[in-house]
PDB file of C-alpha atoms in Angstrom:
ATOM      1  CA  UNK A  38     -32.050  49.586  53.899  1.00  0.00           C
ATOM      2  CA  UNK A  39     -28.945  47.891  51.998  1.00  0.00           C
ATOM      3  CA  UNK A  40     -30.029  48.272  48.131  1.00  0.00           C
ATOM      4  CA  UNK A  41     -27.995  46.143  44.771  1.00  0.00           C
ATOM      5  CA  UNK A  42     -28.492  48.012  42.327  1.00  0.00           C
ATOM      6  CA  UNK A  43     -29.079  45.970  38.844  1.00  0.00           C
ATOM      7  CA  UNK A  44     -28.196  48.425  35.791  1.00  0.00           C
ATOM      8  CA  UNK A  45     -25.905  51.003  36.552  1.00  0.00           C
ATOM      9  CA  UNK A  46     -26.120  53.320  33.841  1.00  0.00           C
ATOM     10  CA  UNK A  47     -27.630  57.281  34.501  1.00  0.00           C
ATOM     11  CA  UNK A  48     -30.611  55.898  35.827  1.00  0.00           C
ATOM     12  CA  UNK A  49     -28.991  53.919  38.338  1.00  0.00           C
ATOM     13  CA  UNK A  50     -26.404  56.293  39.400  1.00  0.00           C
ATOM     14  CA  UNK A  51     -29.374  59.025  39.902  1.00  0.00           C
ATOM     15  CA  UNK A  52     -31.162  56.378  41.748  1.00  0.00           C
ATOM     16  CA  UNK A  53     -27.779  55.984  44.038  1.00  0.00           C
ATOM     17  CA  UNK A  54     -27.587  59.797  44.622  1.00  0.00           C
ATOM     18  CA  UNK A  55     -31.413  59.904  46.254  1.00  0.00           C
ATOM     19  CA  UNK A  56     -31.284  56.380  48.095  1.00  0.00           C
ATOM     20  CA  UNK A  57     -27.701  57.430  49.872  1.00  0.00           C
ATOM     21  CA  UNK A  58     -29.129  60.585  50.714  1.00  0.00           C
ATOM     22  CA  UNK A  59     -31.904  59.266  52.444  1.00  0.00           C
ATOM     23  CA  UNK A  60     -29.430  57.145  54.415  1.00  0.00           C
ATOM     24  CA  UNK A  61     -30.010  53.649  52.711  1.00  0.00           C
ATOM     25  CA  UNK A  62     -26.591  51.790  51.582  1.00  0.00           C
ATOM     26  CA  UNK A  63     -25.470  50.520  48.300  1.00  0.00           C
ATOM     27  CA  UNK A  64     -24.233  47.441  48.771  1.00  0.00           C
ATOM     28  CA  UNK A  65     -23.571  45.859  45.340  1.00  0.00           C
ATOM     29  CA  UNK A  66     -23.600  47.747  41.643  1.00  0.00           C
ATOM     30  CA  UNK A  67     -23.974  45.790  38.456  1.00  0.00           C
ATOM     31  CA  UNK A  68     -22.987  47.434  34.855  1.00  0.00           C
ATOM     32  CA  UNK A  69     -21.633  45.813  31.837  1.00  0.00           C
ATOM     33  CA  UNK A  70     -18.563  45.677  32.796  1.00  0.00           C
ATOM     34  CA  UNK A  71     -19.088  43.739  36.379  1.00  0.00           C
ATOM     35  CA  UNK A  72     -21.416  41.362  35.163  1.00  0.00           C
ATOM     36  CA  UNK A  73     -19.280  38.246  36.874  1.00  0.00           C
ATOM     37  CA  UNK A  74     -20.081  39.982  40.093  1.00  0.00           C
ATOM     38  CA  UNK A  75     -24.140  39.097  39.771  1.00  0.00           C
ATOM     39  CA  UNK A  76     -23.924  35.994  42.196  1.00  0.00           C
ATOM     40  CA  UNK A  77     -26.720  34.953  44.419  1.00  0.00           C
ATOM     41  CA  UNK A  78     -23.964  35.400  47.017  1.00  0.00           C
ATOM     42  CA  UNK A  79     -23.501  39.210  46.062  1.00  0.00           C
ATOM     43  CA  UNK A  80     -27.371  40.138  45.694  1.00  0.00           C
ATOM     44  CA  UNK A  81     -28.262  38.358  49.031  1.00  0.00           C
ATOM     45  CA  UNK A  82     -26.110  41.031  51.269  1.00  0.00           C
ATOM     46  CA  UNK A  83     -29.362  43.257  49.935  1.00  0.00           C
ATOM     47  CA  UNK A  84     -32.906  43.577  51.237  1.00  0.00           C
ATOM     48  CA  UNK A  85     -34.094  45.144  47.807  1.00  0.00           C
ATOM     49  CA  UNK A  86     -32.792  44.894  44.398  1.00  0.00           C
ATOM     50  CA  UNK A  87     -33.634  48.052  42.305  1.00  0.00           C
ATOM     51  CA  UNK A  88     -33.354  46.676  38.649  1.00  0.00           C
ATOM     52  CA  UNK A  89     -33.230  49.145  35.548  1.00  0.00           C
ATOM     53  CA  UNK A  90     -31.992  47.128  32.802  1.00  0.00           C
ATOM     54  CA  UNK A  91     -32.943  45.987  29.076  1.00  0.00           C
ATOM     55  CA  UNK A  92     -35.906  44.253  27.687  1.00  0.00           C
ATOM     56  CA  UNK A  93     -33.425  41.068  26.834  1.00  0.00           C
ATOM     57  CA  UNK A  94     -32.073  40.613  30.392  1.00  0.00           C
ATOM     58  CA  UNK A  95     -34.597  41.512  33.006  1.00  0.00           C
ATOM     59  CA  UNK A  96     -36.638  38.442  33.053  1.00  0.00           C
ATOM     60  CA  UNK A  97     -33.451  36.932  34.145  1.00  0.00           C
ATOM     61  CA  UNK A  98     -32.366  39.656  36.404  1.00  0.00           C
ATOM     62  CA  UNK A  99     -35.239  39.590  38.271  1.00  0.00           C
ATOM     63  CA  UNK A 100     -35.382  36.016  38.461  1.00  0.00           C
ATOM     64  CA  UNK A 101     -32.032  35.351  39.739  1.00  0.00           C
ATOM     65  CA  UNK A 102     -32.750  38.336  42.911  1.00  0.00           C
ATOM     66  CA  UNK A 103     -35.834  36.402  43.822  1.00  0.00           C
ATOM     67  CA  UNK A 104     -33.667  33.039  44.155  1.00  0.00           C
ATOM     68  CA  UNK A 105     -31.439  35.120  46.276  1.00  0.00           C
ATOM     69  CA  UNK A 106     -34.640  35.643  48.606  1.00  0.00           C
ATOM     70  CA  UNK A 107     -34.260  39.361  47.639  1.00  0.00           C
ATOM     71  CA  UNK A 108     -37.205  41.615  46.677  1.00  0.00           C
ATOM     72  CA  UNK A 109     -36.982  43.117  43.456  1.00  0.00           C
ATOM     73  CA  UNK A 110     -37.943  47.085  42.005  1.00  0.00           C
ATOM     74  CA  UNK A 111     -37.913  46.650  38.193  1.00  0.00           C
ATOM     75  CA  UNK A 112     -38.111  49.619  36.024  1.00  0.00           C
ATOM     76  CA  UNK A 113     -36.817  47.819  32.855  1.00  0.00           C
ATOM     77  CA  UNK A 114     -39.874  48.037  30.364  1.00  0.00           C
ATOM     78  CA  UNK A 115     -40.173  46.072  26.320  1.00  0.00           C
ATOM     79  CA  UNK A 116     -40.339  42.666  28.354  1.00  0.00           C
ATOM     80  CA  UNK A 117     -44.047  42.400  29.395  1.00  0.00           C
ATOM     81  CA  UNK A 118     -44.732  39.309  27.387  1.00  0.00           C
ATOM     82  CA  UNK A 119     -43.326  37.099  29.568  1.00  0.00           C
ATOM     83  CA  UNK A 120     -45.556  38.922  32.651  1.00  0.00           C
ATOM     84  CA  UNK A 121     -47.215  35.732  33.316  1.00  0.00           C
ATOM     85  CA  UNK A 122     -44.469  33.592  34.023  1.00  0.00           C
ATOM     86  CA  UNK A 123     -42.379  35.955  36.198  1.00  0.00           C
ATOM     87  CA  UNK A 124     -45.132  36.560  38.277  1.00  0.00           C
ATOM     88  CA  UNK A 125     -45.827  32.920  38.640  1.00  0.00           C
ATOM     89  CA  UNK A 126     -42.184  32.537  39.758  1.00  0.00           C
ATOM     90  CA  UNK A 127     -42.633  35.372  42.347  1.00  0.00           C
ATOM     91  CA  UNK A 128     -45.447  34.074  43.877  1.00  0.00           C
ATOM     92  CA  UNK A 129     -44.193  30.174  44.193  1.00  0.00           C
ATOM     93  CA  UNK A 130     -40.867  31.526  45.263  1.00  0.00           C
ATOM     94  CA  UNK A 131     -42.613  33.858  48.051  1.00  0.00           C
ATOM     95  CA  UNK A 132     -41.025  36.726  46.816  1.00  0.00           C
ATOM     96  CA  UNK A 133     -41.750  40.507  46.379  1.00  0.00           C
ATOM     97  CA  UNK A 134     -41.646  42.258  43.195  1.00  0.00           C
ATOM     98  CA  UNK A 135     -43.126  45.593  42.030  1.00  0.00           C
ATOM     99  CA  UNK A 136     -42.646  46.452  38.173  1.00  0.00           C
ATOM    100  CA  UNK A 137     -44.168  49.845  36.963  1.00  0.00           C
ATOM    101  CA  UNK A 138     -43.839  51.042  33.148  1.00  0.00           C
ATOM    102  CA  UNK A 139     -42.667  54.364  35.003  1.00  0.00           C
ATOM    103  CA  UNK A 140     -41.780  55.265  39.007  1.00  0.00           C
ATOM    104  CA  UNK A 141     -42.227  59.173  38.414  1.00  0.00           C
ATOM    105  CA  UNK A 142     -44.917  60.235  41.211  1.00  0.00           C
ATOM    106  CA  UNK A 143     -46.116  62.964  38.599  1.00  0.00           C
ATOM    107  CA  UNK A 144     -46.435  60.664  35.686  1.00  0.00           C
ATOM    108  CA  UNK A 145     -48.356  57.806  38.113  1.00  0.00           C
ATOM    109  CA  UNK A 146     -50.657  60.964  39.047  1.00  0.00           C
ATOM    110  CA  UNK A 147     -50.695  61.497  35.240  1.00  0.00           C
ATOM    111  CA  UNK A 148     -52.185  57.754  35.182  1.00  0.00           C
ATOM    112  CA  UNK A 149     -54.909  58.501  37.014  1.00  0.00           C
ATOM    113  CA  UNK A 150     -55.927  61.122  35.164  1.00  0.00           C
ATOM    114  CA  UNK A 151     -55.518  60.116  31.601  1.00  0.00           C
ATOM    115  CA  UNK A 152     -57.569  56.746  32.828  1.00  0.00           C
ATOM    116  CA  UNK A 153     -60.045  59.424  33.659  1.00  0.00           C
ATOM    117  CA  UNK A 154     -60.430  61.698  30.854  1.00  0.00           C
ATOM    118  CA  UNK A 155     -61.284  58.600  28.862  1.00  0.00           C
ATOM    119  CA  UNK A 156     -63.863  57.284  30.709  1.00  0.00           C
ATOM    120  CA  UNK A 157     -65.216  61.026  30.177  1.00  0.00           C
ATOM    121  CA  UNK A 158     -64.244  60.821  26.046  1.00  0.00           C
ATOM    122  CA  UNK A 159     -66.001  57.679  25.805  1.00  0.00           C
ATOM    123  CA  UNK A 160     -69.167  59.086  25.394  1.00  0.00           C
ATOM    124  CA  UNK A 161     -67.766  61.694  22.782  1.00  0.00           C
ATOM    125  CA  UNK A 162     -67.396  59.702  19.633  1.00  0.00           C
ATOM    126  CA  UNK A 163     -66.559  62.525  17.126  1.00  0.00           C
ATOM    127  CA  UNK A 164     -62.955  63.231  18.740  1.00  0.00           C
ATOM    128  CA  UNK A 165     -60.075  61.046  17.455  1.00  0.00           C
ATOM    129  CA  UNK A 166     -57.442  60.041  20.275  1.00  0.00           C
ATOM    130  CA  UNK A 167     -53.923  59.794  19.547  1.00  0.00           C
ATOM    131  CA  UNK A 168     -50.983  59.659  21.642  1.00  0.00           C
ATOM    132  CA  UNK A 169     -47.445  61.116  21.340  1.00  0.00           C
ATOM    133  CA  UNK A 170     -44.048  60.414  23.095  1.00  0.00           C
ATOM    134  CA  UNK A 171     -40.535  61.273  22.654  1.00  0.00           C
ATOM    135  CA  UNK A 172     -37.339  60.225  24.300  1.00  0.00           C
ATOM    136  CA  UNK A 173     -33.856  60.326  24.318  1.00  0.00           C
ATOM    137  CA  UNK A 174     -31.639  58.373  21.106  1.00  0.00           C
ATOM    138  CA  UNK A 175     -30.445  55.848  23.526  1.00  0.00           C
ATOM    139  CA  UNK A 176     -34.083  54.955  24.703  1.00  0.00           C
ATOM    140  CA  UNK A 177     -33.953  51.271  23.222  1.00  0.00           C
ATOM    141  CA  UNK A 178     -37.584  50.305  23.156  1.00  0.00           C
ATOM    142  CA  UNK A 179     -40.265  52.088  21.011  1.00  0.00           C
ATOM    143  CA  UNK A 180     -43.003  53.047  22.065  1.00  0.00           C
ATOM    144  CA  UNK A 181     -41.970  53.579  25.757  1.00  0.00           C
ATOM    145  CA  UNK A 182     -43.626  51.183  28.364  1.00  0.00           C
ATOM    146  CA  UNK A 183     -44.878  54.573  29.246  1.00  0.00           C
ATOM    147  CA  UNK A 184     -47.182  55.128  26.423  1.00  0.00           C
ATOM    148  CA  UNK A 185     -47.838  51.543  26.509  1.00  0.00           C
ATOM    149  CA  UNK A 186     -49.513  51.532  29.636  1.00  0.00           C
ATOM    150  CA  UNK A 187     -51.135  54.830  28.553  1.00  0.00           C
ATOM    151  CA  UNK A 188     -52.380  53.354  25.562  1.00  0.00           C
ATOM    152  CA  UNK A 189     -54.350  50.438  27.487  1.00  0.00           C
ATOM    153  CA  UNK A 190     -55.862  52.518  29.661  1.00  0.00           C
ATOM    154  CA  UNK A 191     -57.194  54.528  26.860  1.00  0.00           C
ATOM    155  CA  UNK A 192     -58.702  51.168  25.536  1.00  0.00           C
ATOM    156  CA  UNK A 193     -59.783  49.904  29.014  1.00  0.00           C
ATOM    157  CA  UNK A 194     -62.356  52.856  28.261  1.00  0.00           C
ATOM    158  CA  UNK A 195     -62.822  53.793  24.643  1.00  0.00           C
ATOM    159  CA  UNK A 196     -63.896  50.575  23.407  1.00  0.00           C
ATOM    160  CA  UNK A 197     -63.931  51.256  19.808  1.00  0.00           C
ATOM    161  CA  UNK A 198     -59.785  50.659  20.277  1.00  0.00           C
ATOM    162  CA  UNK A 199     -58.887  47.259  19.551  1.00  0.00           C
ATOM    163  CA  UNK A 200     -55.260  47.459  19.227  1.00  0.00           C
ATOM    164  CA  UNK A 201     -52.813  50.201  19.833  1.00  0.00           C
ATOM    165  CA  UNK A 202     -50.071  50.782  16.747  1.00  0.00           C
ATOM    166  CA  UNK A 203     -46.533  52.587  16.875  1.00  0.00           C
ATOM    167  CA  UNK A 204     -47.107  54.657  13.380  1.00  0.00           C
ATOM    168  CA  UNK A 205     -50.458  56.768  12.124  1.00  0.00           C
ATOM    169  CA  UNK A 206     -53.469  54.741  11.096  1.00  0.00           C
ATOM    170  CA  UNK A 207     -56.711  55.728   9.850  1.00  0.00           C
ATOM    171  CA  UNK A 208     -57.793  52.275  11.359  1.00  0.00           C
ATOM    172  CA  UNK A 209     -60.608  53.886  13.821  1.00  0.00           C
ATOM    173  CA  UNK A 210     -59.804  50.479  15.751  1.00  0.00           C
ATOM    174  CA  UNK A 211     -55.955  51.178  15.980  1.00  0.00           C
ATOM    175  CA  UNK A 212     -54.896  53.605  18.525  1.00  0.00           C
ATOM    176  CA  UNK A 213     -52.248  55.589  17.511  1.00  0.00           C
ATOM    177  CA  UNK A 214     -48.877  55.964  19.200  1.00  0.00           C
ATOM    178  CA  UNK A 215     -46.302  58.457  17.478  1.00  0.00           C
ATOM    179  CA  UNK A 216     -42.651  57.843  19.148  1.00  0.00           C
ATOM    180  CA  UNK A 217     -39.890  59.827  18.373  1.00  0.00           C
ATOM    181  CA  UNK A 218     -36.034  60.092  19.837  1.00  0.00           C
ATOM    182  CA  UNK A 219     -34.385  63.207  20.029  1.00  0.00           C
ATOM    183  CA  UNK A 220     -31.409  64.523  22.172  1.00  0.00           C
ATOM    184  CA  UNK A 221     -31.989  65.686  24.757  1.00  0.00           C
ATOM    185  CA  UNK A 222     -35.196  64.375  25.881  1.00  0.00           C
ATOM    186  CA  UNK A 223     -35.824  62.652  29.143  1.00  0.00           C
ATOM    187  CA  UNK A 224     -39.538  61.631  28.335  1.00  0.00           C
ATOM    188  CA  UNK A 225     -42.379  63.681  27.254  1.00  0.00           C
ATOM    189  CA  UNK A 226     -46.103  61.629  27.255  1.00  0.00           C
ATOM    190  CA  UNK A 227     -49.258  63.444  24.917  1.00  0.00           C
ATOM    191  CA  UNK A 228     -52.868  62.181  24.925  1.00  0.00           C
ATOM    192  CA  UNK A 229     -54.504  64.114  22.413  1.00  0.00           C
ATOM    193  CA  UNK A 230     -58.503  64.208  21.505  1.00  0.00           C
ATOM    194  CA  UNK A 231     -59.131  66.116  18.367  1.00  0.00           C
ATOM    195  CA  UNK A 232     -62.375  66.889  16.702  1.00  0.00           C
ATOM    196  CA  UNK A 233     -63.288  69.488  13.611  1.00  0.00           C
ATOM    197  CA  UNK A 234     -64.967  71.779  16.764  1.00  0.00           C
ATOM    198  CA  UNK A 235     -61.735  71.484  19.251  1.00  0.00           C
ATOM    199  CA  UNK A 236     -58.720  69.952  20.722  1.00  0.00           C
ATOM    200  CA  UNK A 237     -58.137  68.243  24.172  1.00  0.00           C
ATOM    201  CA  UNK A 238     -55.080  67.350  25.336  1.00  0.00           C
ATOM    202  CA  UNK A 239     -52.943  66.166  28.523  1.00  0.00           C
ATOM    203  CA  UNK A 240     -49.412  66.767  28.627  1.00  0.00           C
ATOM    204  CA  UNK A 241     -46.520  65.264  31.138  1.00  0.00           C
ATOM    205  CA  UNK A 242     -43.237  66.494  30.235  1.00  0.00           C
ATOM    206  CA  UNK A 243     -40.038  65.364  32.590  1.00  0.00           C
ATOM    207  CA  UNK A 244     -36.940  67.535  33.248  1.00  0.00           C
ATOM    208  CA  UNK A 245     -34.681  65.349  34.338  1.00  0.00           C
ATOM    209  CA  UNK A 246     -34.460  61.397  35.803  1.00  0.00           C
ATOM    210  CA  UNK A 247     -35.242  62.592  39.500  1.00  0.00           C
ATOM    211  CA  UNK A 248     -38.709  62.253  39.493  1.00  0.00           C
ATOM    212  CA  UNK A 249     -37.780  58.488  38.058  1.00  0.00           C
ATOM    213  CA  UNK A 250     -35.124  57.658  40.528  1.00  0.00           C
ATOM    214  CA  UNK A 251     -36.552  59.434  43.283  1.00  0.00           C
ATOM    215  CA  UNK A 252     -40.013  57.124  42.771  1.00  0.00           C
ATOM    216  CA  UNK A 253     -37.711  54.201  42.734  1.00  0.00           C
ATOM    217  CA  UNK A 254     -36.201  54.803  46.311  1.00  0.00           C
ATOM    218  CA  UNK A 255     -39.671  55.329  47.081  1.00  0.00           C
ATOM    219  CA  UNK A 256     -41.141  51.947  45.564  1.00  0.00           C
ATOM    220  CA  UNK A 257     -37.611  50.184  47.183  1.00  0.00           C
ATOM    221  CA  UNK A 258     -38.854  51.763  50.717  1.00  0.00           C
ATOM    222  CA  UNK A 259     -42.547  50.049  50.839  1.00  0.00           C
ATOM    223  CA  UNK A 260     -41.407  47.044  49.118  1.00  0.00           C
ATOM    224  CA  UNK A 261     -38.884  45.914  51.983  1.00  0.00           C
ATOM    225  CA  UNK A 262     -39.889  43.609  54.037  1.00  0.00           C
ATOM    226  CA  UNK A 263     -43.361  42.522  52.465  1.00  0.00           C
ATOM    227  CA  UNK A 264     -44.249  39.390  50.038  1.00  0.00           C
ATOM    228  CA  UNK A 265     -46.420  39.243  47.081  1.00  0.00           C
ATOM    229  CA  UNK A 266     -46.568  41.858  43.932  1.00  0.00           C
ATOM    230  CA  UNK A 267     -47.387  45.250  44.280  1.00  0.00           C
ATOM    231  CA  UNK A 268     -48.141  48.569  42.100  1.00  0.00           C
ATOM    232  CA  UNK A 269     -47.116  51.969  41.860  1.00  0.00           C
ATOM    233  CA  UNK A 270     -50.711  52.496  43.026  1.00  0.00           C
ATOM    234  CA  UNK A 271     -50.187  50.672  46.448  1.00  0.00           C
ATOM    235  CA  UNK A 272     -46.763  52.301  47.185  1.00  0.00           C
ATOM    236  CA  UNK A 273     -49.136  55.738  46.012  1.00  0.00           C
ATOM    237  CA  UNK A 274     -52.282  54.509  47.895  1.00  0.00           C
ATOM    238  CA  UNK A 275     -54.181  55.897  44.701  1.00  0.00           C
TER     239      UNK A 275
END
């Protein structure tokens, strides 16, 4: 499989490490400082464009690999407002896109179950939910798409949650999300249901970007070759 890589920070160099391992070929690497080489000419050579970029530039990132008739892995998260529109764009142009908050196979597995202990807490109405997360400093967006998509999961369920907010509330419609950024911190996720009795909580904590990267290659691998827009759950088969 011949890959572009789109964002070539840590995350994409860790992502290079696993997919060259595995035998696939890097055929084109964009950073800041190549940006001039991010032709449809250049992104074409690939059959899968792994994209882990900013909230301000992956619309158009992902955009421009779909003209290039090249299916697209997005890990950039903050840019979910415009959702609609780029999968609109995907689907007239016949493309293939999968975008996922977070690749990590542990923290997907950690979807399941947090989506799962609130459907159980739903019937509990004397425990407050809250969630935590904390990154690195140079994590731009706040809170993480992680904790995003945690947070609407815990709504899906508990239905007294309106509206999720990034600072504490005593709002029993707001959902709490607490971010901080310290160094180092690759990503730790905390759903927390308190109540004067007890405490319940789920924790995922990652080490390091491999689980990340390593879910990446993976999402790159069952993306090649189809059409349409896909999950973490179908590349999973949760």
């Amino acid at each position: 499989m011949k890959i572009a890589l789109i964002g070539y920070g840590k995350m994409g160099q860790a992502i290079e490490q696993i997919a060259t391992a595995k035998g696939h070929e890097i055929v084109l690497r964009i950073g800041i400082e190549n940006l001039e080489d991010f032709t449809l000419e250049n992104v074409a050579r690939a059959d899968v464009a792994i994209e882990f970029t900013s909230p301000h530039s992956a619309v158009h990132n992902i955009r421009k690999c779909i003209d290039a008739g090249v299916a697209v892995v997005s890990g950039s998260t903050g840019w979910l407002q415009h959702w609609n529109d780029v999968k609109d764009y995907v689907t007239y142009k016949e493309g293939a896109l999968i975008y996922a908050s977070n690749f990590s196979i542990g923290v997907n597995l950690f979807f399941e179950l947090n989506s799962f202990l609130a459907e159980l807490m739903s019937k509990h109405e004397n425990y407050h939910v809250a969630l935590e997360e904390t990154h690195h400093t140079q994590k731009r967006d706040a809170p993480s798409g992680t904790a995003i998509t945690l947070a609407e999961q815990v709504m899906q369920k508990i239905k007294t949650k309106k509206v999720w907010v990034n600072h504490i509330s005593d709002n029993e419609e707001e959902l709490e999300i607490i971010s901080e950024r310290i160094d180092p911190a690759p990503g730790t996720h905390k759903i927390k249901y308190s109540s004067a009795i007890d405490d319940i909580e789920i924790i995922h904590t990652a080490h390091n970007r491999q689980g990340f990267a390593s879910g990446a290659v993976m999402a790159a691998e069952f993306l090649c070759g189809k059409k349409g827009i896909f999950t973490m759950k179908d590349v999973l088969n949760l």
